[in-house]
mmCIF file of C-alpha atoms and ligand atoms in Angstrom:
data_model
loop_
_atom_site.group_PDB
_atom_site.id
_atom_site.type_symbol
_atom_site.label_atom_id
_atom_site.label_comp_id
_atom_site.label_asym_id
_atom_site.label_seq_id
_atom_site.Cartn_x
_atom_site.Cartn_y
_atom_site.Cartn_z
ATOM 1 C CA UNK A 1 186.875 315.439 248.700
ATOM 2 C CA UNK A 2 189.353 312.743 249.707
ATOM 3 C CA UNK A 3 192.348 312.347 247.395
ATOM 4 C CA UNK A 4 192.503 309.166 245.337
ATOM 5 C CA UNK A 5 195.777 307.552 244.291
ATOM 6 C CA UNK A 6 195.630 304.565 241.971
ATOM 7 C CA UNK A 7 198.586 302.279 241.260
ATOM 8 C CA UNK A 8 198.510 300.728 237.793
ATOM 9 C CA UNK A 9 201.041 297.889 237.937
ATOM 10 C CA UNK A 10 200.396 297.020 234.269
ATOM 11 C CA UNK A 11 202.027 293.653 233.406
ATOM 12 C CA UNK A 12 204.269 293.671 236.528
ATOM 13 C CA UNK A 13 205.845 292.158 238.595
ATOM 14 C CA UNK A 14 206.573 288.805 236.968
ATOM 15 C CA UNK A 15 205.769 286.487 239.882
ATOM 16 C CA UNK A 16 203.471 286.218 242.874
ATOM 17 C CA UNK A 17 206.241 286.418 245.482
ATOM 18 C CA UNK A 18 207.347 289.794 244.142
ATOM 19 C CA UNK A 19 203.738 290.987 243.868
ATOM 20 C CA UNK A 20 203.046 290.126 247.518
ATOM 21 C CA UNK A 21 206.272 291.805 248.625
ATOM 22 C CA UNK A 22 205.542 295.012 246.702
ATOM 23 C CA UNK A 23 201.993 295.091 248.075
ATOM 24 C CA UNK A 24 203.051 294.546 251.673
ATOM 25 C CA UNK A 25 205.826 297.162 251.572
ATOM 26 C CA UNK A 26 203.322 299.688 250.224
ATOM 27 C CA UNK A 27 200.744 298.708 252.851
ATOM 28 C CA UNK A 28 203.239 299.111 255.675
ATOM 29 C CA UNK A 29 204.630 302.345 254.257
ATOM 30 C CA UNK A 30 201.244 304.005 254.038
ATOM 31 C CA UNK A 31 200.505 303.087 257.651
ATOM 32 C CA UNK A 32 197.774 305.283 258.997
ATOM 33 C CA UNK A 33 197.524 307.835 256.203
ATOM 34 C CA UNK A 34 193.806 308.626 256.195
ATOM 35 C CA UNK A 35 193.634 311.605 253.876
ATOM 36 C CA UNK A 36 194.193 309.516 250.745
ATOM 37 C CA UNK A 37 192.307 306.532 249.335
ATOM 38 C CA UNK A 38 194.902 304.197 247.835
ATOM 39 C CA UNK A 39 193.902 301.660 245.183
ATOM 40 C CA UNK A 40 196.219 298.998 243.767
ATOM 41 C CA UNK A 41 195.488 297.534 240.323
ATOM 42 C CA UNK A 42 197.667 294.442 239.849
ATOM 43 C CA UNK A 43 197.438 291.910 236.990
ATOM 44 C CA UNK A 44 194.260 289.763 237.206
ATOM 45 C CA UNK A 45 196.086 286.680 238.514
ATOM 46 C CA UNK A 46 197.278 288.424 241.683
ATOM 47 C CA UNK A 47 193.934 290.007 242.617
ATOM 48 C CA UNK A 48 192.717 287.200 244.848
ATOM 49 C CA UNK A 49 196.120 286.892 246.570
ATOM 50 C CA UNK A 50 196.505 290.425 247.905
ATOM 51 C CA UNK A 51 194.769 291.689 251.043
ATOM 52 C CA UNK A 52 194.522 294.872 253.064
ATOM 53 C CA UNK A 53 194.326 297.652 250.475
ATOM 54 C CA UNK A 54 191.537 298.568 248.062
ATOM 55 C CA UNK A 55 191.875 296.639 244.806
ATOM 56 C CA UNK A 56 191.102 297.466 241.197
ATOM 57 C CA UNK A 57 191.446 295.520 237.939
ATOM 58 C CA UNK A 58 193.166 296.879 234.843
ATOM 59 C CA UNK A 59 190.473 295.794 232.411
ATOM 60 C CA UNK A 60 187.251 293.788 232.105
ATOM 61 C CA UNK A 61 185.067 292.190 229.461
ATOM 62 C CA UNK A 62 182.722 294.594 227.636
ATOM 63 C CA UNK A 63 179.624 292.447 227.696
ATOM 64 C CA UNK A 64 177.360 292.400 230.730
ATOM 65 C CA UNK A 65 176.838 288.635 230.729
ATOM 66 C CA UNK A 66 173.758 287.241 232.455
ATOM 67 C CA UNK A 67 175.076 285.966 235.814
ATOM 68 C CA UNK A 68 178.592 287.031 234.782
ATOM 69 C CA UNK A 69 179.441 283.903 232.825
ATOM 70 C CA UNK A 70 179.457 282.618 229.255
ATOM 71 C CA UNK A 71 181.437 281.235 226.303
ATOM 72 C CA UNK A 72 184.042 283.976 225.856
ATOM 73 C CA UNK A 73 187.449 282.328 226.048
ATOM 74 C CA UNK A 74 190.052 284.397 227.832
ATOM 75 C CA UNK A 75 187.706 287.081 229.169
ATOM 76 C CA UNK A 76 187.134 288.184 232.767
ATOM 77 C CA UNK A 77 183.649 289.523 233.531
ATOM 78 C CA UNK A 78 182.970 292.498 235.821
ATOM 79 C CA UNK A 79 180.807 290.129 237.876
ATOM 80 C CA UNK A 80 183.876 287.949 238.604
ATOM 81 C CA UNK A 81 185.938 290.983 239.587
ATOM 82 C CA UNK A 82 183.277 292.162 242.004
ATOM 83 C CA UNK A 83 182.991 288.655 243.399
ATOM 84 C CA UNK A 84 186.681 288.478 244.369
ATOM 85 C CA UNK A 85 186.568 291.848 246.089
ATOM 86 C CA UNK A 86 187.534 294.419 243.459
ATOM 87 C CA UNK A 87 186.110 297.877 243.990
ATOM 88 C CA UNK A 88 187.511 299.639 240.909
ATOM 89 C CA UNK A 89 188.310 298.787 237.294
ATOM 90 C CA UNK A 90 190.488 300.769 234.893
ATOM 91 C CA UNK A 91 188.765 301.098 231.522
ATOM 92 C CA UNK A 92 190.113 302.374 228.200
ATOM 93 C CA UNK A 93 193.766 302.738 229.174
ATOM 94 C CA UNK A 94 195.735 304.093 226.210
ATOM 95 C CA UNK A 95 197.776 300.883 226.040
ATOM 96 C CA UNK A 96 194.557 298.887 225.587
ATOM 97 C CA UNK A 97 193.334 301.313 222.951
ATOM 98 C CA UNK A 98 196.686 301.154 221.156
ATOM 99 C CA UNK A 99 197.795 297.503 221.387
ATOM 100 C CA UNK A 100 194.411 295.793 221.692
ATOM 101 C CA UNK A 101 192.476 298.109 219.391
ATOM 102 C CA UNK A 102 189.873 299.056 221.966
ATOM 103 C CA UNK A 103 187.451 301.551 220.470
ATOM 104 C CA UNK A 104 185.322 304.156 222.250
ATOM 105 C CA UNK A 105 182.294 301.924 221.535
ATOM 106 C CA UNK A 106 183.967 299.043 223.413
ATOM 107 C CA UNK A 107 185.018 301.366 226.208
ATOM 108 C CA UNK A 108 181.424 302.574 226.456
ATOM 109 C CA UNK A 109 180.136 298.997 226.761
ATOM 110 C CA UNK A 110 182.765 298.167 229.387
ATOM 111 C CA UNK A 111 181.719 301.193 231.447
ATOM 112 C CA UNK A 112 178.091 300.087 231.335
ATOM 113 C CA UNK A 113 178.988 296.482 232.221
ATOM 114 C CA UNK A 114 181.176 297.615 235.128
ATOM 115 C CA UNK A 115 178.485 299.950 236.491
ATOM 116 C CA UNK A 116 175.859 297.216 236.204
ATOM 117 C CA UNK A 117 178.047 295.101 238.512
ATOM 118 C CA UNK A 118 178.674 297.866 241.037
ATOM 119 C CA UNK A 119 182.325 298.323 240.121
ATOM 120 C CA UNK A 120 183.702 301.864 240.090
ATOM 121 C CA UNK A 121 185.151 302.508 236.619
ATOM 122 C CA UNK A 122 188.270 304.609 236.128
ATOM 123 C CA UNK A 123 187.876 305.857 232.559
ATOM 124 C CA UNK A 124 191.198 306.792 230.948
ATOM 125 C CA UNK A 125 191.029 309.460 228.266
ATOM 126 C CA UNK A 126 193.414 311.763 226.461
ATOM 127 C CA UNK A 127 190.856 314.022 224.783
ATOM 128 C CA UNK A 128 187.422 315.543 225.372
ATOM 129 C CA UNK A 129 186.195 313.515 222.429
ATOM 130 C CA UNK A 130 187.070 310.299 224.281
ATOM 131 C CA UNK A 131 185.136 311.554 227.325
ATOM 132 C CA UNK A 132 182.026 312.258 225.265
ATOM 133 C CA UNK A 133 182.145 309.046 223.237
ATOM 134 C CA UNK A 134 183.012 306.928 226.251
ATOM 135 C CA UNK A 135 180.079 308.217 228.290
ATOM 136 C CA UNK A 136 177.464 308.076 225.525
ATOM 137 C CA UNK A 137 174.055 306.923 226.744
ATOM 138 C CA UNK A 138 175.107 306.712 230.410
ATOM 139 C CA UNK A 139 172.755 308.560 232.762
ATOM 140 C CA UNK A 140 173.890 311.564 234.804
ATOM 141 C CA UNK A 141 173.348 309.578 237.974
ATOM 142 C CA UNK A 142 175.615 306.758 236.741
ATOM 143 C CA UNK A 143 178.250 309.166 235.407
ATOM 144 C CA UNK A 144 178.692 310.428 238.976
ATOM 145 C CA UNK A 145 180.072 306.976 239.887
ATOM 146 C CA UNK A 146 182.794 307.135 237.210
ATOM 147 C CA UNK A 147 186.305 308.407 237.910
ATOM 148 C CA UNK A 148 187.990 310.072 234.922
ATOM 149 C CA UNK A 149 191.757 309.829 234.456
ATOM 150 C CA UNK A 150 193.320 312.368 232.121
ATOM 151 C CA UNK A 151 196.369 310.621 230.700
ATOM 152 C CA UNK A 152 198.012 312.447 227.795
ATOM 153 C CA UNK A 153 199.705 309.804 225.647
ATOM 154 C CA UNK A 154 202.987 311.693 225.347
ATOM 155 C CA UNK A 155 203.343 311.600 229.149
ATOM 156 C CA UNK A 156 202.719 307.886 229.727
ATOM 157 C CA UNK A 157 205.870 306.039 230.668
ATOM 158 C CA UNK A 158 208.085 308.676 229.068
ATOM 159 C CA UNK A 159 209.345 310.548 232.119
ATOM 160 C CA UNK A 160 207.888 313.711 230.537
ATOM 161 C CA UNK A 161 204.829 314.662 232.564
ATOM 162 C CA UNK A 162 202.270 317.079 231.181
ATOM 163 C CA UNK A 163 202.761 320.744 232.066
ATOM 164 C CA UNK A 164 200.698 321.850 235.044
ATOM 165 C CA UNK A 165 198.972 324.525 232.929
ATOM 166 C CA UNK A 166 197.881 322.152 230.175
ATOM 167 C CA UNK A 167 196.734 319.544 232.696
ATOM 168 C CA UNK A 168 194.787 322.147 234.661
ATOM 169 C CA UNK A 169 193.033 323.368 231.507
ATOM 170 C CA UNK A 170 191.994 319.816 230.637
ATOM 171 C CA UNK A 171 190.844 319.201 234.215
ATOM 172 C CA UNK A 172 188.590 322.274 234.012
ATOM 173 C CA UNK A 173 187.302 321.380 230.532
ATOM 174 C CA UNK A 174 186.223 317.946 231.766
ATOM 175 C CA UNK A 175 184.530 319.488 234.800
ATOM 176 C CA UNK A 176 182.652 321.849 232.519
ATOM 177 C CA UNK A 177 181.072 318.798 230.914
ATOM 178 C CA UNK A 178 180.633 316.554 233.956
ATOM 179 C CA UNK A 179 180.048 319.116 236.702
ATOM 180 C CA UNK A 180 182.116 320.515 239.548
ATOM 181 C CA UNK A 181 181.878 317.367 241.637
ATOM 182 C CA UNK A 182 183.482 315.105 238.999
ATOM 183 C CA UNK A 183 186.331 312.922 240.287
ATOM 184 C CA UNK A 184 189.249 313.547 237.938
ATOM 185 C CA UNK A 185 192.753 312.096 238.187
ATOM 186 C CA UNK A 186 195.940 312.974 236.349
ATOM 187 C CA UNK A 187 198.222 310.222 235.031
ATOM 188 C CA UNK A 188 201.480 310.210 233.086
ATOM 189 C CA UNK A 189 205.021 310.199 234.504
ATOM 190 C CA UNK A 190 203.920 311.156 238.006
ATOM 191 C CA UNK A 191 206.717 311.029 240.592
ATOM 192 C CA UNK A 192 207.364 312.298 244.112
ATOM 193 C CA UNK A 193 208.641 315.608 242.740
ATOM 194 C CA UNK A 194 205.675 316.572 240.568
ATOM 195 C CA UNK A 195 202.786 314.788 242.373
ATOM 196 C CA UNK A 196 201.870 317.626 244.719
ATOM 197 C CA UNK A 197 201.621 320.188 241.907
ATOM 198 C CA UNK A 198 199.028 318.152 240.035
ATOM 199 C CA UNK A 199 196.878 318.161 243.171
ATOM 200 C CA UNK A 200 197.543 321.630 244.510
ATOM 201 C CA UNK A 201 198.117 323.701 241.389
ATOM 202 C CA UNK A 202 196.252 321.760 238.672
ATOM 203 C CA UNK A 203 193.525 320.835 241.198
ATOM 204 C CA UNK A 204 193.090 317.171 240.356
ATOM 205 C CA UNK A 205 191.426 314.982 242.935
ATOM 206 C CA UNK A 206 194.101 312.354 242.575
ATOM 207 C CA UNK A 207 196.632 310.492 240.468
ATOM 208 C CA UNK A 208 196.934 307.360 238.340
ATOM 209 C CA UNK A 209 200.469 306.082 238.653
ATOM 210 C CA UNK A 210 202.253 303.495 236.510
ATOM 211 C CA UNK A 211 206.048 303.227 236.696
ATOM 212 C CA UNK A 212 206.446 304.935 240.082
ATOM 213 C CA UNK A 213 203.932 302.544 241.672
ATOM 214 C CA UNK A 214 206.387 299.662 241.144
ATOM 215 C CA UNK A 215 208.919 301.379 243.389
ATOM 216 C CA UNK A 216 207.323 301.143 246.839
ATOM 217 C CA UNK A 217 209.503 303.831 248.430
ATOM 218 C CA UNK A 218 208.708 306.312 245.689
ATOM 219 C CA UNK A 219 205.011 305.381 245.675
ATOM 220 C CA UNK A 220 204.681 305.816 249.449
ATOM 221 C CA UNK A 221 206.521 309.130 249.195
ATOM 222 C CA UNK A 222 203.950 310.324 246.636
ATOM 223 C CA UNK A 223 201.065 309.288 248.894
ATOM 224 C CA UNK A 224 202.550 311.084 251.883
ATOM 225 C CA UNK A 225 203.142 314.270 249.874
ATOM 226 C CA UNK A 226 199.581 314.261 248.567
ATOM 227 C CA UNK A 227 198.255 313.648 252.082
ATOM 228 C CA UNK A 228 199.764 316.985 253.109
ATOM 229 C CA UNK A 229 197.847 318.993 250.486
HETATM 230 P P1 LIG B 301 203.328 306.130 234.077
HETATM 231 O O1 LIG B 301 201.983 305.410 233.595
HETATM 232 O O2 LIG B 301 203.080 306.654 235.463
HETATM 233 O O3 LIG B 301 204.373 305.065 234.028
HETATM 234 O O4 LIG B 301 203.594 307.234 233.095
HETATM 235 C C1 LIG B 301 200.730 305.905 233.907
HETATM 236 C C2 LIG B 301 199.668 305.040 233.318
HETATM 237 O O5 LIG B 301 199.898 304.436 232.248
HETATM 238 O O6 LIG B 301 198.582 304.877 233.902
#
């Protein structure tokens, strides 16, 4: 299975010029690396301004609106994301659960709405319970289209990545539920020094990267290291 590396820019950078620059340096740096699928998830407002790499959104509205539109001030529908060329959407990131009070029931609805619009969801979880509750009522066939990202809260943005052993155990526990073919990423303080171990030793298919994805040199270094595994 091809490795998958997802950049989660979060609420960065703070203007379009910087966003375009970061994107183009990454694009150039990756060059012809074929062994890794690279996805960039910038803030919504930059999505339609960046070209040449696979794009993902960081969130979407939970309701599957008829024709993707309706009276929901401030929301972005999965339909709209698909329309501007997004392939992926991050759902249930711990920062959304924490600061915006997203519940597993909302996450579950978002997954269904994303799937109904042919977006590939990246479901972020930090426990088996969140996997089970997030996927409730979704058919086995549809679950196969969902990427799971194991992101232990203590490791996000702290510089303290999860131990390889603990991450590997969680990876295997999720596979026990979803099957051997499940696409599972690790996220949380990934850098160019630890990236390879999460792929090679903990056997994740790929990585979800926050902080290090804002440093193009470091991000490209991670991609190149993973491409050698
Ligand atoms: P981090 O963030 O790489 O900065 O720890 C990961 C994430 O929040 O997805």
